[in-house]
Amino acid sequence: MRSFSNSTSTKGIAAIVGVGPKLGSSVARKFAQEGYTIAILSRDLDKLSRLADEIACEAKTQVFAIRIDCADCKSVREAFEGVLSLGSVEVLVYNACEPASCQPSNFMAISPESFQRSLAGSAHGAFYCAQQVIPGMVERGRGTIIFTGSSASLNGLAGYLELSCGKFALRGLSQCLAKEFFASGIHVAHIVIDGAISDPRSSKGDQSTDTCMDPNIIAQNYWYIHTQDKSAWTQELDLRSPNQRF
């Protein structure tokens, strides 16, 4: 575990699982700007540590980088032992997913091992992570869990069976948890990201920003979900890029 500390937050921990240079990074930055202590988790600790340093310097808050393999329940348990040692997890964002190939795959060419890895990244990991934080949220009577989905969460895509099955399972997990733990004060939401996400590191002249989704704007929606009043909680939010048709 690596940490970079500038000040102490009293708001609790926002744990972001599956942090890369796009959406995960933007969500971590948003919650850091709002005063939360941040735990960012992914498999590449070197890249994660550099990002933690950047966010801590920008937001003047504590940021902890923790390695995790979401497909391995032992790794998840050990990672969250580190997270929970920091304080109460008020927010869990599960943004991890086994990378999908840009090229469609023939069903008969998919190996059982590859299929299992895809399910593990999207669904098993979300299940493992949620089990680590829900007991504490139930005890405190509050908490937010947000799962990142995609268009594959809603429609089976030919050639992308592994991604679709994993995302369908993630959506089902979200709906079940939302219904079971609503009375306990835990807000569980699923966000459908339907479109490509731009890289905030790209130059302002990058034309892809005209057709891609801005991860910083998406992150604002994650914050919006977290701050909703319980009288009108969103269970699923559908976000689409400018070039997507409804």
mmCIF file of C-alpha atoms in Angstrom, residues 24-36 38 55 59 215-216 218-224:
data_model
loop_
_atom_site.group_PDB
_atom_site.id
_atom_site.type_symbol
_atom_site.label_atom_id
_atom_site.label_comp_id
_atom_site.label_asym_id
_atom_site.label_seq_id
_atom_site.Cartn_x
_atom_site.Cartn_y
_atom_site.Cartn_z
ATOM 1 C CA GLY A 24 -11.598 5.976 -12.512
ATOM 2 C CA SER A 25 -9.130 8.821 -12.235
ATOM 3 C CA SER A 26 -11.836 11.458 -12.731
ATOM 4 C CA VAL A 27 -14.138 9.900 -10.117
ATOM 5 C CA ALA A 28 -11.281 9.773 -7.616
ATOM 6 C CA ARG A 29 -10.448 13.416 -8.305
ATOM 7 C CA LYS A 30 -14.063 14.507 -7.873
ATOM 8 C CA PHE A 31 -14.483 12.860 -4.482
ATOM 9 C CA ALA A 32 -11.063 14.132 -3.407
ATOM 10 C CA GLN A 33 -12.110 17.678 -4.331
ATOM 11 C CA GLU A 34 -15.202 17.216 -2.157
ATOM 12 C CA GLY A 35 -13.012 16.453 0.853
ATOM 13 C CA TYR A 36 -13.031 12.661 1.058
ATOM 14 C CA ILE A 38 -9.443 8.465 -1.249
ATOM 15 C CA ILE A 55 -4.508 13.798 -6.841
ATOM 16 C CA ALA A 59 -6.940 18.271 -3.836
ATOM 17 C CA PRO A 215 -14.857 11.578 -17.836
ATOM 18 C CA ASN A 216 -14.923 14.656 -15.596
ATOM 19 C CA ILE A 218 -19.386 11.608 -15.907
ATOM 20 C CA ALA A 219 -17.693 11.866 -12.493
ATOM 21 C CA GLN A 220 -20.038 14.714 -11.580
ATOM 22 C CA ASN A 221 -22.924 12.290 -12.101
ATOM 23 C CA TYR A 222 -21.318 9.833 -9.692
ATOM 24 C CA TRP A 223 -21.169 12.632 -7.119
ATOM 25 C CA TYR A 224 -24.797 13.519 -7.875
#
